[in-house]
mmCIF file of C-alpha atoms and ligand atoms in Angstrom:
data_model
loop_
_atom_site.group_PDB
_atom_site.id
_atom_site.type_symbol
_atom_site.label_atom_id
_atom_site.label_comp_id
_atom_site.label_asym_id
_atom_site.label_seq_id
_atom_site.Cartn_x
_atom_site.Cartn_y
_atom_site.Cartn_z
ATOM 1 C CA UNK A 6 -6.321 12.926 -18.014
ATOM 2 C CA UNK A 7 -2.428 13.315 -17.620
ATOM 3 C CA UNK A 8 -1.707 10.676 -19.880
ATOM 4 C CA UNK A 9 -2.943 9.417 -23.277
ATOM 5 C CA UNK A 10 -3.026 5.699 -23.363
ATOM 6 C CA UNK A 11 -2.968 5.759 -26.720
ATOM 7 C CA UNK A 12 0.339 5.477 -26.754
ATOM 8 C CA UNK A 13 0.204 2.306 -25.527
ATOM 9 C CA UNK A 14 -0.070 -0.439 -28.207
ATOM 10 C CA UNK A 15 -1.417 -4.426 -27.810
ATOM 11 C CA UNK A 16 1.773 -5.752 -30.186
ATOM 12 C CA UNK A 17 1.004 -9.621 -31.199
ATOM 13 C CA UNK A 18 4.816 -11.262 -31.141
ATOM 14 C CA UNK A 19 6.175 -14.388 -33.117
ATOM 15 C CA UNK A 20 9.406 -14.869 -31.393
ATOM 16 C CA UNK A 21 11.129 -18.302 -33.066
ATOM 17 C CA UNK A 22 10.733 -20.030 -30.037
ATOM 18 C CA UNK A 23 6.648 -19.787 -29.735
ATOM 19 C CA UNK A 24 4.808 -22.926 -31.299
ATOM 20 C CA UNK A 25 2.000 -21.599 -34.048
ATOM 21 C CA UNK A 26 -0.771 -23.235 -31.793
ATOM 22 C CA UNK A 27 -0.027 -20.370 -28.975
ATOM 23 C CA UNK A 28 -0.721 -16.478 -29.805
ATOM 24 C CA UNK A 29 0.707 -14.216 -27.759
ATOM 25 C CA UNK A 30 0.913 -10.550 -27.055
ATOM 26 C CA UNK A 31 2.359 -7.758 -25.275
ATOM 27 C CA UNK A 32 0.137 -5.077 -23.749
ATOM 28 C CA UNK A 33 2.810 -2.170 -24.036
ATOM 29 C CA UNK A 34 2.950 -0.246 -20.663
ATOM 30 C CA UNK A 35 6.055 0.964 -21.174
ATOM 31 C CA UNK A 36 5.142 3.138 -24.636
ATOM 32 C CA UNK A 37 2.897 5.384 -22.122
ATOM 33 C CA UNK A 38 5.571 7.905 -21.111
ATOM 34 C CA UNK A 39 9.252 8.573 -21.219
ATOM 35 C CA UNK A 40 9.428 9.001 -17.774
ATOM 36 C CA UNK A 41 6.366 7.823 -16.161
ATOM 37 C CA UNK A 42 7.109 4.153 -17.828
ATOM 38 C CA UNK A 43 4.755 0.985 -17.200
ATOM 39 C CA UNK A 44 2.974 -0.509 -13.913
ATOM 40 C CA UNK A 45 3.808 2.280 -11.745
ATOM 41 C CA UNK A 46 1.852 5.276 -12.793
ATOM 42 C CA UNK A 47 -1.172 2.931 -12.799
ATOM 43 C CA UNK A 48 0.129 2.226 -9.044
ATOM 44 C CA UNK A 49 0.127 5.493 -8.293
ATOM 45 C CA UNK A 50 -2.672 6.925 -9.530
ATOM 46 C CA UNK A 51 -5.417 6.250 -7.071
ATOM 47 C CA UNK A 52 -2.728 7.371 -4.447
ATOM 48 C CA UNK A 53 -2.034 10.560 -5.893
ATOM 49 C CA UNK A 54 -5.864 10.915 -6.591
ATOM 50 C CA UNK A 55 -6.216 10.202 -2.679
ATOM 51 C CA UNK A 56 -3.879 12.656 -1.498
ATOM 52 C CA UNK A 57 -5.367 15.207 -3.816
ATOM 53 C CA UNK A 58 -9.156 14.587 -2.079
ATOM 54 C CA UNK A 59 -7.795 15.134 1.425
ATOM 55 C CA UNK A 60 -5.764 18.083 0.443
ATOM 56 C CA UNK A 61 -2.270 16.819 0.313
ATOM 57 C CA UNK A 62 -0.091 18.049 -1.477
ATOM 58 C CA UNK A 63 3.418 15.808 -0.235
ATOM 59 C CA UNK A 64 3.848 12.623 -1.008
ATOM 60 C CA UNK A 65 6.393 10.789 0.874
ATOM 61 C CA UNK A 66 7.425 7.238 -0.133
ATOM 62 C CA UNK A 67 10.336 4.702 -0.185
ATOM 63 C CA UNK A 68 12.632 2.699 -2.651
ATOM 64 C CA UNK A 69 16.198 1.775 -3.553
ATOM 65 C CA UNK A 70 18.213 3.691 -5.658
ATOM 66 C CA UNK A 71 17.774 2.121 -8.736
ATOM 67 C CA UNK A 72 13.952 1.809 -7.512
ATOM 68 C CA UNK A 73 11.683 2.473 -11.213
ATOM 69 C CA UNK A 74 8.998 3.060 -8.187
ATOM 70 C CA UNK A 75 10.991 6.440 -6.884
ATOM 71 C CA UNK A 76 11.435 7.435 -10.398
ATOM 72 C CA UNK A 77 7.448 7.282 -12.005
ATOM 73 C CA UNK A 78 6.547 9.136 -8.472
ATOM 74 C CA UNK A 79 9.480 11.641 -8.666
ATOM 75 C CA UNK A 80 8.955 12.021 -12.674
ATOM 76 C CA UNK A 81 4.505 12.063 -12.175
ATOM 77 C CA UNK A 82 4.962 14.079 -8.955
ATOM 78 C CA UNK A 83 6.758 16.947 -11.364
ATOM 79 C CA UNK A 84 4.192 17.105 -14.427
ATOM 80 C CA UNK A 85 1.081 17.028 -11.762
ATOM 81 C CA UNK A 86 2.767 19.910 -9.626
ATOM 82 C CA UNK A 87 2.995 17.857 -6.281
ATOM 83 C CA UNK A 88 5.651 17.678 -4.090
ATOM 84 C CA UNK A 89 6.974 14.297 -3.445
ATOM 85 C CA UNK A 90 9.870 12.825 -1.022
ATOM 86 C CA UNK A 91 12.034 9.747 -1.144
ATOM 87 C CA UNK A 92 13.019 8.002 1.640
ATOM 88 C CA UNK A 93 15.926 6.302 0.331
ATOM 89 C CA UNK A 94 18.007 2.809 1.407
ATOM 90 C CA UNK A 95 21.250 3.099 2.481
ATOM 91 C CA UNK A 96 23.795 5.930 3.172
ATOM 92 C CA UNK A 97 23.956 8.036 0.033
ATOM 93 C CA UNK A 98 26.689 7.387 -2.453
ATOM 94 C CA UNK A 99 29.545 10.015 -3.383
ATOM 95 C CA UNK A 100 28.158 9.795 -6.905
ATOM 96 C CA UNK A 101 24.163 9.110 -7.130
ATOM 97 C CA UNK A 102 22.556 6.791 -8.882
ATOM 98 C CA UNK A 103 20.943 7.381 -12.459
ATOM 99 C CA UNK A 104 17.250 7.178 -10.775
ATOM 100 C CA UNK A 105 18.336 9.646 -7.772
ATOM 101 C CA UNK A 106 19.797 12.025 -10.049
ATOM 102 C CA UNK A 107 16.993 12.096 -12.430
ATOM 103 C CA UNK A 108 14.535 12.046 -9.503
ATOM 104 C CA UNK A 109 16.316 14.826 -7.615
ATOM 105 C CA UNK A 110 16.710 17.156 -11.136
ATOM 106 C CA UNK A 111 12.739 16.590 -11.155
ATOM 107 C CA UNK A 112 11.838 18.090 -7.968
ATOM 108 C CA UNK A 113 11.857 15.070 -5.475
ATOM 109 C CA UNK A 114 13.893 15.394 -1.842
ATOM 110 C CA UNK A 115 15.785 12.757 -0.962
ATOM 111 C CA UNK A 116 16.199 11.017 2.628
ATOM 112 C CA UNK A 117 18.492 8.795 2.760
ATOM 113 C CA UNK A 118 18.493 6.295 5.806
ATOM 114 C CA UNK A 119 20.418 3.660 6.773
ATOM 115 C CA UNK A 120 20.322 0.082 5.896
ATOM 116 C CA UNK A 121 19.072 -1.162 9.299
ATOM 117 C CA UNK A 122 16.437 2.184 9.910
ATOM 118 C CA UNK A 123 14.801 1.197 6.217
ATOM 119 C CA UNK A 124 14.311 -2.289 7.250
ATOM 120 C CA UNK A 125 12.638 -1.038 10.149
ATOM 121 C CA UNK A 126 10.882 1.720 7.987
ATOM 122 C CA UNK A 127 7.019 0.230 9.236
ATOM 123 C CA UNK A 128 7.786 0.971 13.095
ATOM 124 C CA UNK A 129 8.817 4.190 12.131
ATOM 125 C CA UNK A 130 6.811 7.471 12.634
ATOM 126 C CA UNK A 131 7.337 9.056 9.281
ATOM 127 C CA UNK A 132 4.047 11.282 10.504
ATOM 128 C CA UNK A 133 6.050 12.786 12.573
ATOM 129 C CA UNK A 134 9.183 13.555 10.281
ATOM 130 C CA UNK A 135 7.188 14.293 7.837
ATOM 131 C CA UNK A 136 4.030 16.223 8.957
ATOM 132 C CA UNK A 137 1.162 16.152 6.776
ATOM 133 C CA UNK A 138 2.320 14.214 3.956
ATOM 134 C CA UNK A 139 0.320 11.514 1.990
ATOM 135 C CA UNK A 140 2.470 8.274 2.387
ATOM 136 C CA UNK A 141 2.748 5.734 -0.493
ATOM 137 C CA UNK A 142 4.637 2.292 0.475
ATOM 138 C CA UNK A 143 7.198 1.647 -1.226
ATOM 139 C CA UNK A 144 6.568 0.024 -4.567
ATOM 140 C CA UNK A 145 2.961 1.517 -3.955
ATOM 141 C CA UNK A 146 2.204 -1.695 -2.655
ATOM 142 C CA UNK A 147 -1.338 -1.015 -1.058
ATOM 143 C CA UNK A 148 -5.243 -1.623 -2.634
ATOM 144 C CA UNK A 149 -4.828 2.099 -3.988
ATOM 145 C CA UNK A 150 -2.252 0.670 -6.105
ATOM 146 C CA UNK A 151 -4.085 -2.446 -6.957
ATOM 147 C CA UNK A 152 -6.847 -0.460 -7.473
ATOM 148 C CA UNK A 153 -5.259 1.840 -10.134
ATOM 149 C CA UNK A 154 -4.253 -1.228 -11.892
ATOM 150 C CA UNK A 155 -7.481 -2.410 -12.337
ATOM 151 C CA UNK A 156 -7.695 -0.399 -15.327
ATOM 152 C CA UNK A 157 -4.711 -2.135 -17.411
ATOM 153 C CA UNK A 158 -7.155 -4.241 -18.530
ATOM 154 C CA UNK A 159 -9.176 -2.027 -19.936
ATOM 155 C CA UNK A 160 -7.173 0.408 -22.083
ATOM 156 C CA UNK A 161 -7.589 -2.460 -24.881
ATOM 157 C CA UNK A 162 -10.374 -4.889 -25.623
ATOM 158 C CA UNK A 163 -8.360 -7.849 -24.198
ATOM 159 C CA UNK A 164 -10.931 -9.591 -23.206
ATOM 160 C CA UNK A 165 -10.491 -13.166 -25.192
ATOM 161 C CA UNK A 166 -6.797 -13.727 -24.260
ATOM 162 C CA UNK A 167 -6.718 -16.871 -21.914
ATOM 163 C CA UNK A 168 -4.464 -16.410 -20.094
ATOM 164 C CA UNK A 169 -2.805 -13.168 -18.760
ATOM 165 C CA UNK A 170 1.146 -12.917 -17.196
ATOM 166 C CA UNK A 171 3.076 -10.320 -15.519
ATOM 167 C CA UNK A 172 6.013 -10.006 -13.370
ATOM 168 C CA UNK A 173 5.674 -9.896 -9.947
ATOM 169 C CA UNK A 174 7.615 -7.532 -7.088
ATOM 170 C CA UNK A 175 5.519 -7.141 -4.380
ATOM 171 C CA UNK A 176 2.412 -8.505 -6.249
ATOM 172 C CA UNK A 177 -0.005 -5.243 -6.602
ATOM 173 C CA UNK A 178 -0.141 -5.886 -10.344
ATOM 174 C CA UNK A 179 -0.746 -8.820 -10.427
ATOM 175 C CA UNK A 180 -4.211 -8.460 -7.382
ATOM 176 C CA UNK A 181 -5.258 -5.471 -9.762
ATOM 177 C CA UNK A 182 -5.350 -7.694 -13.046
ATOM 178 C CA UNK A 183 -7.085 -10.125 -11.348
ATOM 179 C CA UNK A 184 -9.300 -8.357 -9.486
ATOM 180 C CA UNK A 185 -10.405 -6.806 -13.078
ATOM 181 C CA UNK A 186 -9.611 -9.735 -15.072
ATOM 182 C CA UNK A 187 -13.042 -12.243 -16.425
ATOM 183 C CA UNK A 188 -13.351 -15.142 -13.795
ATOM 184 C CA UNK A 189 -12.512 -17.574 -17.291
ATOM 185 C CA UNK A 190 -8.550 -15.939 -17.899
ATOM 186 C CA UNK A 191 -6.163 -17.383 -16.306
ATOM 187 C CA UNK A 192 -3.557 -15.529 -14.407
ATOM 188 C CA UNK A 193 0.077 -16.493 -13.945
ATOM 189 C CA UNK A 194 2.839 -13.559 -12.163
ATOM 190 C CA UNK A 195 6.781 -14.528 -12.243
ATOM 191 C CA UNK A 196 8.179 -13.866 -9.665
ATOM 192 C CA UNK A 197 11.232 -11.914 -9.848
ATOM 193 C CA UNK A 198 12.705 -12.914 -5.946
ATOM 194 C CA UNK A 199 14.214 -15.956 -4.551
ATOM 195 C CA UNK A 200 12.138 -17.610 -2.637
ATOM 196 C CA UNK A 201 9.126 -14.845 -1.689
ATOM 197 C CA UNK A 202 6.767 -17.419 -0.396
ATOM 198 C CA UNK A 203 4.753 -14.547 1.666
ATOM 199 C CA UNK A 204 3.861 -13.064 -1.904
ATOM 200 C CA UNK A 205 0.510 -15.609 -2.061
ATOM 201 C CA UNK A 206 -0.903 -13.969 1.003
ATOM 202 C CA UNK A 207 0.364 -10.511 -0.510
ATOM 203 C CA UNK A 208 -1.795 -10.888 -3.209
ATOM 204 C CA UNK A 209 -4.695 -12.591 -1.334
ATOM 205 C CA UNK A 210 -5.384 -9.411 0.951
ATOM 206 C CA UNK A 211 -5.673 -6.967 -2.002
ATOM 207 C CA UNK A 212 -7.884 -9.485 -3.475
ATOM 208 C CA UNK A 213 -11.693 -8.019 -3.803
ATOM 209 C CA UNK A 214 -14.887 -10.909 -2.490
ATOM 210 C CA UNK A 215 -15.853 -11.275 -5.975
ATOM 211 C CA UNK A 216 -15.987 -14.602 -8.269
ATOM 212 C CA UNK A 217 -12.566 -14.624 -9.269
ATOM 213 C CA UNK A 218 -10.228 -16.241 -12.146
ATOM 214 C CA UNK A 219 -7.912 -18.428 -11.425
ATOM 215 C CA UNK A 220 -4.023 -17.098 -10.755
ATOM 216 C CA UNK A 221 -1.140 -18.712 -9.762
ATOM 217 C CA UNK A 222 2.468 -17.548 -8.893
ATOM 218 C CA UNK A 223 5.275 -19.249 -10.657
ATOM 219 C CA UNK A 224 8.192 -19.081 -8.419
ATOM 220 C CA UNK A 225 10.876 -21.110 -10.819
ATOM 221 C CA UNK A 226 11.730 -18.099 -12.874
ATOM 222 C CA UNK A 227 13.640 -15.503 -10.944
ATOM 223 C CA UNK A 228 17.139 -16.586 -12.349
ATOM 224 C CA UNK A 229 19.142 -16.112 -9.507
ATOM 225 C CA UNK A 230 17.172 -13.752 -7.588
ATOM 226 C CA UNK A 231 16.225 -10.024 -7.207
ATOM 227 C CA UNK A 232 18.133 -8.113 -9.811
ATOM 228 C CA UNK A 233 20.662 -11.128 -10.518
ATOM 229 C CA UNK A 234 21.578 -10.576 -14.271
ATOM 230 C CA UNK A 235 23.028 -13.514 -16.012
ATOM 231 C CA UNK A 236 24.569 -14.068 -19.513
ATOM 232 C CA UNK A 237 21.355 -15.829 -20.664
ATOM 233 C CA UNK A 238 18.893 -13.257 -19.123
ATOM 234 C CA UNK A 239 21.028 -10.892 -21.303
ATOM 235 C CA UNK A 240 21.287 -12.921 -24.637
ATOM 236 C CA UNK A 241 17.276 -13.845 -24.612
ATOM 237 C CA UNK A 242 16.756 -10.615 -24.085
ATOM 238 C CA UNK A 243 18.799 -9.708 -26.844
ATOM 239 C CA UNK A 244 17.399 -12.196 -28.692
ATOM 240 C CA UNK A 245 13.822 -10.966 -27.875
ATOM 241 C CA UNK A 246 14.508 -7.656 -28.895
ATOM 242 C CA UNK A 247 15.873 -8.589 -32.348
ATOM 243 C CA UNK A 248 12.977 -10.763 -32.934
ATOM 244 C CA UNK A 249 9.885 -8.367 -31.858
ATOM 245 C CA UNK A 250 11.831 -5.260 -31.682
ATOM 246 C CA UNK A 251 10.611 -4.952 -27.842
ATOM 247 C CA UNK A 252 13.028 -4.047 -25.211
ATOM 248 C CA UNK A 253 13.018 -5.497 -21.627
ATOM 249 C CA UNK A 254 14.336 -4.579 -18.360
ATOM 250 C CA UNK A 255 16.522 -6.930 -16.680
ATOM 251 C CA UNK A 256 15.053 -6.740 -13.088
ATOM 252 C CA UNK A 257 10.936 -7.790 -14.351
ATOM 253 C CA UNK A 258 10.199 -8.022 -18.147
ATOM 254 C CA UNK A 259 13.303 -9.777 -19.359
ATOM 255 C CA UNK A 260 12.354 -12.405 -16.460
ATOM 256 C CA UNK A 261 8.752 -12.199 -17.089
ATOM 257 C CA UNK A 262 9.753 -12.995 -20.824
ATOM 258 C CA UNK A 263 12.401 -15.896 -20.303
ATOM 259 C CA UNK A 264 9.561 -17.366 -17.546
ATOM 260 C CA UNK A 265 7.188 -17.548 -20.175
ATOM 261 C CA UNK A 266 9.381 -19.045 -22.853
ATOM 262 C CA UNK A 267 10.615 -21.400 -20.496
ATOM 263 C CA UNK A 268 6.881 -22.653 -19.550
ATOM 264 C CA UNK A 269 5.983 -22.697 -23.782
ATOM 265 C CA UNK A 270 8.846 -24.913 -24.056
ATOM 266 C CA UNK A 271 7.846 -27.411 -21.241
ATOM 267 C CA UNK A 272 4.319 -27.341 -22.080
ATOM 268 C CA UNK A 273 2.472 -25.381 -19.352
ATOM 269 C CA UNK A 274 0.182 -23.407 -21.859
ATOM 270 C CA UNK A 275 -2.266 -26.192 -24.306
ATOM 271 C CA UNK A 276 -2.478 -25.559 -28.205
ATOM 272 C CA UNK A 277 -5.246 -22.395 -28.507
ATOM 273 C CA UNK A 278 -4.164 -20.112 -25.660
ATOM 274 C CA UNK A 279 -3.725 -16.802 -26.351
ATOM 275 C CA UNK A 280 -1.215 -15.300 -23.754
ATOM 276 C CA UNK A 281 -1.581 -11.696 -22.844
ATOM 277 C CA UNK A 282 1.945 -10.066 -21.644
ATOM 278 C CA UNK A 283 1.724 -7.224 -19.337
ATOM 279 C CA UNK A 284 5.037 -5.197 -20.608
ATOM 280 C CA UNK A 285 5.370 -3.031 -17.193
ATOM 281 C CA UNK A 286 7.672 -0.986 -18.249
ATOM 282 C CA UNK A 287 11.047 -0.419 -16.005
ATOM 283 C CA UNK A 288 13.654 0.320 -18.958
ATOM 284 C CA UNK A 289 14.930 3.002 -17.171
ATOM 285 C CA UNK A 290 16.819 0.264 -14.788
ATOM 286 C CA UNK A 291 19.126 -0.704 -17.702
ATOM 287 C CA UNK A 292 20.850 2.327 -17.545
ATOM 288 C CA UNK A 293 22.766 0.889 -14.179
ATOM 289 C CA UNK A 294 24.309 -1.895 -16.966
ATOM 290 C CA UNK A 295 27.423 -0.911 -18.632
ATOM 291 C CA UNK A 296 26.969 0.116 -22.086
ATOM 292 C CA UNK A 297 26.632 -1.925 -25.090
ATOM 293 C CA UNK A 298 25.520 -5.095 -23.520
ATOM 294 C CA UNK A 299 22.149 -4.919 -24.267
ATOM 295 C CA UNK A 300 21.128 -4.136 -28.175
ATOM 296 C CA UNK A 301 19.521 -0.940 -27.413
HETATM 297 C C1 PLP B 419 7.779 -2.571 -9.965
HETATM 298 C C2 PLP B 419 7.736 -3.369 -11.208
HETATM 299 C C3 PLP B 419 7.065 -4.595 -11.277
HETATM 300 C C4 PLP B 419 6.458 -5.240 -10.070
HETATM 301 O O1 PLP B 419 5.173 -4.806 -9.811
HETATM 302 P P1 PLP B 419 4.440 -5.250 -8.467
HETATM 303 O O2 PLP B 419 3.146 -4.571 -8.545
HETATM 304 O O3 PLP B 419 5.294 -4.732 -7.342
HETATM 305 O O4 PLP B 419 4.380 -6.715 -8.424
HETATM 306 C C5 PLP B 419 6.992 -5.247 -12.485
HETATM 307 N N1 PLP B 419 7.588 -4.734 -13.576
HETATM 308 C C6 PLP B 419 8.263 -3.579 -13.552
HETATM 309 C C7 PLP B 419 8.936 -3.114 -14.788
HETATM 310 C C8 PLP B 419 8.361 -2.863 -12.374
HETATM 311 O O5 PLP B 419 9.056 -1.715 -12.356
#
């Protein structure tokens, strides 16, 4: 196994603002590499695994430049010995972004494309520009990725929380913990854009026929919209981290985390649930903040 998810720890938290009739905890995605942080090496790995079986050995895939998706594949692509490229948004910059940098000092080629072509990116032939190559979406939104999610659930014995939460991008995490998830938890993913109604029928295809808990998107909680960082995203997360010692990312976590707070406060979860929080990891986005505004 490349990994040892060991590392990753089930940490019960107490933050001041959580009523003693709720437990919670966070499942700690992030602890399981330095580079290959959170959600998206368990996204990837039934991709890489089917690139591998049909004798691949490129893998091609798609993000923004801050994208924490471009840098597990660029940082997992290096320590398994594959060859990966990025087909990037938007004209390159004069100076690259933190994730580029790091992805292109590991090994991954970067294609940068316009605005307009990456919006187009699915009526593209990429087959042809890229011959051979195993293609990942971007985000590695497909039921590979849901797939390799499957197994959050099982690294620890979380099987009498009630109620399991994660944020949501394109929704892959979230079908994989509920397609592995007991049909008595109860799922709830905050979602982190303004307004991403299509995200229900996201989830619904990568959903497996099985009996299957109940889940729910909460759509209040994406303060402001993709990537919008505001004061009090900044102080709770602050506040958060002085409390549990846990550090967020702005663009999922610290959302995922102010959601849920949000919901204790007006009641959402009764007296006896025990909340399961999916830490995904993403910490490496922080670094496009300017230093010294978060704690750590
Ligand atoms: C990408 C990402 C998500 C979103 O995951 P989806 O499977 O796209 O919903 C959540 N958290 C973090 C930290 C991420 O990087």
């Amino acid at each position: 196994m490349l990994f040892d998810y060991s590392n990753i720890q089930l940490q019960y938290i107490t933050p001041t603002w959580l009523p003693g009739t709720i437990q919670a905890a966070m499942l700690r995605l992030d602890m399981l590499h330095g580079a290959v942080s959170g959600n998206k090496w368990f996204k990837l790995q039934c991709n890489v695994a089917a690139a591998r079986a049909v004798g691949k050995d490129n893998i091609v895939t798609f993000g923004g430049a801050y994208s924490n998706h471009l840098a597990a594949t660029a940082a997992a692509c290096q320590l398994l010995g594959i060859r990966c490229t990025a087909v990037v948004r938007g004209e390159a910059a004069p100076v690259l972004s933190h994730t580029l940098q790091l992805a292109q000092q590991q090994g991954m080629q970067l294609h940068f494309v316009t605005r307009e072509v990456y919006r187009d990116k699915d009526r593209i032939d990429w087959e042809s520009r890229f011959p051979g190559a195993y293609f990942v979406p971007e985000g590695g939104h497909n039921a590979a990725g849901a797939e390799g999610c499957e197994e959050v659930l099982s690294i620890k014995d979380v099987s009498d929380f009630t109620h399991i939460i994660c944020a949501v991008g394109t929704g892959t995490t979230l079908a994989g913990l509920i397609n592995s998830a007991k049909p008595t938890q109860q799922l709830r993913g905050y979602v982190v854009l303004k307004g991403a109604t299509y995200l229900a029928h996201e989830v619904q295809v990568l959903l497996k026929n099985k009996e299957l808990p109940h889940w729910e998107l909460v759509h209040e909680h994406h303060g402001g919209g993709y990537a919008k960082v505001t004061p009090e995203l900044i102080a709770g997360m602050n506040h958060f981290y002085e409390e549990t010692k846990i550090p967020l990312d702005v663009v999922y976590t610290g959302k995922l985390v102010m959601g849920f707070k949000k919901e204790v406060e007006s009641g959402i979860f009764p007296a006896g649930s025990r909340v399961l929080l999916i830490h995904s990891g993403g910490l490496q986005g922080n670094l496009s903040l300017k230093p010294g505004i978060l704690l750590y």
